[in-house]
mmCIF file of C-alpha atoms in Angstrom:
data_model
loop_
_atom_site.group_PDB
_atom_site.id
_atom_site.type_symbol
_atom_site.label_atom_id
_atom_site.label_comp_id
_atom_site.label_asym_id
_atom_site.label_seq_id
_atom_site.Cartn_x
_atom_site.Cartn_y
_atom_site.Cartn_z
ATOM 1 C CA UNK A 116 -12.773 -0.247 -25.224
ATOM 2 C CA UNK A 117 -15.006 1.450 -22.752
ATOM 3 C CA UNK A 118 -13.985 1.709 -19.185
ATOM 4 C CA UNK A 119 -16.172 1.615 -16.235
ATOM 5 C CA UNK A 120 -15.676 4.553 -13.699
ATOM 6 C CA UNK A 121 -16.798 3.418 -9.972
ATOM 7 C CA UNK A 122 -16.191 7.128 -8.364
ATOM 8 C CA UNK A 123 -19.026 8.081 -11.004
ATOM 9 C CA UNK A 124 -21.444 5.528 -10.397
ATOM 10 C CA UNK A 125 -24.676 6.059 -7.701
ATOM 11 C CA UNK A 126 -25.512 3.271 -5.920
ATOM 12 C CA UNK A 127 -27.920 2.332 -2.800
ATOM 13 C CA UNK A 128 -25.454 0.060 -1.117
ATOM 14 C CA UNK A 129 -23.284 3.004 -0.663
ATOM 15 C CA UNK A 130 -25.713 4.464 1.422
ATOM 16 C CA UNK A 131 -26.272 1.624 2.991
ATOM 17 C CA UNK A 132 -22.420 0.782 3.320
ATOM 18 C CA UNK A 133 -21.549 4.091 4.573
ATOM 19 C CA UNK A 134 -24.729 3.654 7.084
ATOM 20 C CA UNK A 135 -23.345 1.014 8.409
ATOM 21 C CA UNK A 136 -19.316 2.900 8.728
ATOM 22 C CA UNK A 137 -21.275 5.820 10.525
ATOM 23 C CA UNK A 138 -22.765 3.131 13.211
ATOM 24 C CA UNK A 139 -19.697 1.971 14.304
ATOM 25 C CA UNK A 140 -18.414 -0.996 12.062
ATOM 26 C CA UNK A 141 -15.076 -2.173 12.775
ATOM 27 C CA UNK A 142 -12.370 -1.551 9.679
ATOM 28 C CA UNK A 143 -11.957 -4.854 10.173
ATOM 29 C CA UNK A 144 -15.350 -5.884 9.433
ATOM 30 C CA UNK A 145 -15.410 -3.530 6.094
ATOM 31 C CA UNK A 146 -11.940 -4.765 5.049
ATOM 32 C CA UNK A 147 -13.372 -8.069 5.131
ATOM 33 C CA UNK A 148 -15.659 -7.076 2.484
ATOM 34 C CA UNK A 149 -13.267 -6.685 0.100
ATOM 35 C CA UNK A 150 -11.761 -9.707 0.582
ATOM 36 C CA UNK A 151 -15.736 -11.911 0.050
ATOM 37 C CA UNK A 152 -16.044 -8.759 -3.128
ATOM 38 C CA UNK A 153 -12.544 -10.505 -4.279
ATOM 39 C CA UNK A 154 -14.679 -14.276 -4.249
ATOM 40 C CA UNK A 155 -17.666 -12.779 -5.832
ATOM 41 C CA UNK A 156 -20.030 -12.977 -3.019
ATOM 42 C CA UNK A 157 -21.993 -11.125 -3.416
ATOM 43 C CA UNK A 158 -21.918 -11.301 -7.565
ATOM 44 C CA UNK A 159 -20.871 -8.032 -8.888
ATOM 45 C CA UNK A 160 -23.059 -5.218 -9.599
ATOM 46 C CA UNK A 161 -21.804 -1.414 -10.119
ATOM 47 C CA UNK A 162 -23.961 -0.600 -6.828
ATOM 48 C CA UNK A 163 -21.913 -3.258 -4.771
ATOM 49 C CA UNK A 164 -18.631 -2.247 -6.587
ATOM 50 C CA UNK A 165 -19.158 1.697 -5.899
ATOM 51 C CA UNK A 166 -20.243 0.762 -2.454
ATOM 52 C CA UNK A 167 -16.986 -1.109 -1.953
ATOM 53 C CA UNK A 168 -14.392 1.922 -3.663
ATOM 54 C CA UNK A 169 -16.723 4.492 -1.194
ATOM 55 C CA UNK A 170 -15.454 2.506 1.713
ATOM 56 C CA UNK A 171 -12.187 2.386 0.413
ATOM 57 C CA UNK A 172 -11.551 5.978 0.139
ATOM 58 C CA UNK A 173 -12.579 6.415 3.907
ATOM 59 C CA UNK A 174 -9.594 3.752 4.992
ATOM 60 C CA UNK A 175 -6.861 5.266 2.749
ATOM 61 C CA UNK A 176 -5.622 6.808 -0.051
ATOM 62 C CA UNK A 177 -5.251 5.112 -3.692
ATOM 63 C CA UNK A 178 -2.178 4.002 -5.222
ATOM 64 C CA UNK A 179 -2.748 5.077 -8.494
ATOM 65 C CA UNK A 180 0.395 4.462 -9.626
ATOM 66 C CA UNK A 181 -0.410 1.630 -11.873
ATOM 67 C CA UNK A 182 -2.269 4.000 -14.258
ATOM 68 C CA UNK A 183 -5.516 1.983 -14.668
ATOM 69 C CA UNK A 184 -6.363 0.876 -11.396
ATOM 70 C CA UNK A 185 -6.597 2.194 -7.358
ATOM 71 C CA UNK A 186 -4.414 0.703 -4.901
ATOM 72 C CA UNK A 187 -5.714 0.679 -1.212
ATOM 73 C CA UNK A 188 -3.806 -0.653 1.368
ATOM 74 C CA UNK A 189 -5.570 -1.501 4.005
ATOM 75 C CA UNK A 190 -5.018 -0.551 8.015
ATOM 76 C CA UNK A 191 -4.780 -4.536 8.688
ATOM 77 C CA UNK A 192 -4.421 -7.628 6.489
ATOM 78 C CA UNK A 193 -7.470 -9.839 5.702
ATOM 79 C CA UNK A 194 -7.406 -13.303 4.200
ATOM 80 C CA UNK A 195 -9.484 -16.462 3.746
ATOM 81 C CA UNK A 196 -8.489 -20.318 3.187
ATOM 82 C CA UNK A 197 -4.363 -19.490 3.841
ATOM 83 C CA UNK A 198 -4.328 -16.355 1.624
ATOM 84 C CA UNK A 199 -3.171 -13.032 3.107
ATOM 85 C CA UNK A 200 -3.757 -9.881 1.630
ATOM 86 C CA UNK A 201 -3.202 -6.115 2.941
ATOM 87 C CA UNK A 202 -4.182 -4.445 -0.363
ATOM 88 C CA UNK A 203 -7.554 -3.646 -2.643
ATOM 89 C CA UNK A 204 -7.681 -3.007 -5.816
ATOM 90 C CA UNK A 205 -10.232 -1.633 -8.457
ATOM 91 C CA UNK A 206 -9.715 -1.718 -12.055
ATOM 92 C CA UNK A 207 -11.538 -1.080 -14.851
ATOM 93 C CA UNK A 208 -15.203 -2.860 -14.108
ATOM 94 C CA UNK A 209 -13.177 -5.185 -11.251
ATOM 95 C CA UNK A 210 -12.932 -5.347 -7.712
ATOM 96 C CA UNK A 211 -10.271 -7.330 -6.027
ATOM 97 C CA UNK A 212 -7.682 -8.092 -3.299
ATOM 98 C CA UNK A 213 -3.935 -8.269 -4.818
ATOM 99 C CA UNK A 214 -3.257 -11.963 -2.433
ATOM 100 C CA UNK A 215 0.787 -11.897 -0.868
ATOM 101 C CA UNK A 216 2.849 -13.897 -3.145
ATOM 102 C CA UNK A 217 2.768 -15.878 -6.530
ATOM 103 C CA UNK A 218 -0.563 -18.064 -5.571
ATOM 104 C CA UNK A 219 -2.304 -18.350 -8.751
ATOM 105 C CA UNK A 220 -1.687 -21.837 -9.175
ATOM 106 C CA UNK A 221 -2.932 -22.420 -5.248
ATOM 107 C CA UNK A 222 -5.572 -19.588 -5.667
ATOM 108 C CA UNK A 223 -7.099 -21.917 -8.978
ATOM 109 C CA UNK A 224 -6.979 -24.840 -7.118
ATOM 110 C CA UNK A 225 -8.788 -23.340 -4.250
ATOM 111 C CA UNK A 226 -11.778 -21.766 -5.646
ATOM 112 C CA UNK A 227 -11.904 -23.851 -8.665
ATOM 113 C CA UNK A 228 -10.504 -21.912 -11.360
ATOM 114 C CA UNK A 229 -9.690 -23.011 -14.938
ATOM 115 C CA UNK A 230 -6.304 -21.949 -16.775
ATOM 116 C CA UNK A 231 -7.455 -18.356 -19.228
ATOM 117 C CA UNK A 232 -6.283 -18.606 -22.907
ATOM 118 C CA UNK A 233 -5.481 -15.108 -23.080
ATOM 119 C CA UNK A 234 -2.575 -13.630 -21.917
ATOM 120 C CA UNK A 235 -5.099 -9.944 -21.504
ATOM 121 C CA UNK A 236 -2.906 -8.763 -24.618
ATOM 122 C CA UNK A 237 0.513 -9.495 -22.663
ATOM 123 C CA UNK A 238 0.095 -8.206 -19.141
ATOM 124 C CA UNK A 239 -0.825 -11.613 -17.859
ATOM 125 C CA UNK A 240 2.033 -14.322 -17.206
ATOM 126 C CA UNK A 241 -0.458 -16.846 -15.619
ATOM 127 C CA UNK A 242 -4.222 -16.463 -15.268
ATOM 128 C CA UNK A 243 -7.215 -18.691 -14.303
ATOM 129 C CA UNK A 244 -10.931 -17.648 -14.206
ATOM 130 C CA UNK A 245 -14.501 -19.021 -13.727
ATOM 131 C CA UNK A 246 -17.710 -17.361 -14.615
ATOM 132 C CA UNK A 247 -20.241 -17.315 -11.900
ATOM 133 C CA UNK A 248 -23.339 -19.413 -12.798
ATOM 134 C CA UNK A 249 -26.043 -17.956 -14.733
ATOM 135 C CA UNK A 250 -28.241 -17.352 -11.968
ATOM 136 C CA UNK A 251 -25.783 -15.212 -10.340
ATOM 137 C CA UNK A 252 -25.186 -13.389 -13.279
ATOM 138 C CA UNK A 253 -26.372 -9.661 -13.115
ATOM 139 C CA UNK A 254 -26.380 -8.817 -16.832
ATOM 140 C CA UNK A 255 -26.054 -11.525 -18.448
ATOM 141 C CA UNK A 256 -26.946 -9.941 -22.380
ATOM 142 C CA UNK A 257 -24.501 -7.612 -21.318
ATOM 143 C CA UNK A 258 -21.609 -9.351 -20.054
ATOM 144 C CA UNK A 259 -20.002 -11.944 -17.584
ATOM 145 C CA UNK A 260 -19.117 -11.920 -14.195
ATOM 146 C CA UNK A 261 -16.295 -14.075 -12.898
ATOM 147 C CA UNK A 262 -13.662 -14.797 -10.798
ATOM 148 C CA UNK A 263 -10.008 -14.362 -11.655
ATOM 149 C CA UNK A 264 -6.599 -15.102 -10.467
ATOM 150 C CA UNK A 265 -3.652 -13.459 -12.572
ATOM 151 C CA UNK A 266 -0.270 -13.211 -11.969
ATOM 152 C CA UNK A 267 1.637 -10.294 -13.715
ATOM 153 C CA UNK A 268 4.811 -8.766 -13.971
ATOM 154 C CA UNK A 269 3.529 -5.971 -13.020
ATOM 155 C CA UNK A 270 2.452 -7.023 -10.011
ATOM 156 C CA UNK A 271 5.968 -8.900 -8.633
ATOM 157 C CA UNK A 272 5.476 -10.754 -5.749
ATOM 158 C CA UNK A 273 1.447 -10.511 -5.149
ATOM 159 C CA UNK A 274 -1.685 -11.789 -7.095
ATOM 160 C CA UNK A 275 -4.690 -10.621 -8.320
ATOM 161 C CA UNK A 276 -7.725 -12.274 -6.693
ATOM 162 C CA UNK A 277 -10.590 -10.666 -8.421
ATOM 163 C CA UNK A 278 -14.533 -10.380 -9.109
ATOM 164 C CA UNK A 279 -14.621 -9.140 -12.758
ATOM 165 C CA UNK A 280 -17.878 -7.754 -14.774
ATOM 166 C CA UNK A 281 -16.571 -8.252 -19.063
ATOM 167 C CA UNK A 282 -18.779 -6.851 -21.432
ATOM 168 C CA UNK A 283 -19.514 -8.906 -24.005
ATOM 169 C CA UNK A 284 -17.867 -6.624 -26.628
ATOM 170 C CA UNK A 285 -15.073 -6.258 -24.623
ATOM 171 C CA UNK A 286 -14.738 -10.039 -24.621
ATOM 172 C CA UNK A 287 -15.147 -9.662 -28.559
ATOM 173 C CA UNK A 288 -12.822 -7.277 -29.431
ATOM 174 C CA UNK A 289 -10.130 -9.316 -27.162
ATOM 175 C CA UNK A 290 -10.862 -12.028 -28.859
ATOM 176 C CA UNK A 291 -10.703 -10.449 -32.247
ATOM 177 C CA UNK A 292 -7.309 -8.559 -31.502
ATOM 178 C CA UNK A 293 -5.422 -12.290 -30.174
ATOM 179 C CA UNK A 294 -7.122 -13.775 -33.491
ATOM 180 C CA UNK A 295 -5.454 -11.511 -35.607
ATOM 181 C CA UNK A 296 -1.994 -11.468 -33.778
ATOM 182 C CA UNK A 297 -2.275 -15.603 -33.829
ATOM 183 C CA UNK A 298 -3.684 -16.932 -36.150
#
């Protein structure tokens, strides 16, 4: 399955992001970003999401620890509706904010999330998701954006709060692989 690469990606909004660090934006402000990037506002495109990791890597240094995706932690915690977080994450075609605590259940309930069937080939233990409608959609013939809350062993203690671009053959081949492991 392909993977996207943000660091490789142009994009205007970095200009215009970094523009805006140069003038004199508070971190806080541009930490807050992540956080409304986490909620899908505004939708994902690979110009917001590069524009978003290019900010990132002026606040700190990844994590990469987790193999697949960049860890940032952030200089001070940001949250929204009773959710903290101090941490951003990118993974893959995804741009997130990894919440404080086990909250998928709350997070779902929050921003109206519906309980995934997939378990993302294991590293899921609970997972909700809703697609942004299809006037928000960027690409729509090419994939889906949505909003996701996953909890993970991997990931003890915090949750995933996430804007996520699947391709559609991406969603296909998951699809395919669960099929044929449950049928």
């Amino acid at each position: 399955m392909p993977t996207l690469h943000l660091r490789h990606l142009p994009g205007a909004l970095a200009l215009c992001l970094a523009g805006v660090l140069a003038h004199g934006a508070a971190a806080a402000d541009v930490s807050q970003r992540f956080y409304d990037a986490a909620l899908c506002q505004p939708p994902y495109t690979t110009a917001s999401a590069t524009a978003l990791y290019e900010a990132a890597e002026k606040l700190a240094k990844p994590d990469m620890s987790m193999l697949t995706a960049a860890v940032y932690a952030l200089p001070k915690p940001i949250g929204r509706d009773g959710f903290d977080s101090n941490e951003v994450i990118f993974a893959g075609s995804s741009v997130g904010v990894l919440v404080q605590g086990e909250q998928a259940d709350a997070l779902a309930a929050r921003y109206k999330l519906q309980r995934e069937s997939s378990t993302l080939l294991g590293t899921s233990t609970k997972g909700y998701s809703r697609a942004l409608p299809d006037a928000q959609q960027p690409l729509p013939d090419a994939g889906t954006v949505s909003i996701v809350a996953r909890e993970s062993r991997g990931l003890p203690g915090k949750t995933l709060l996430a804007c996520e671009f699947v391709s559609n053959a991406d969603r296909d081949a998951l699809k395919a692989y669960e099929k044929s492991v449950n049928p």
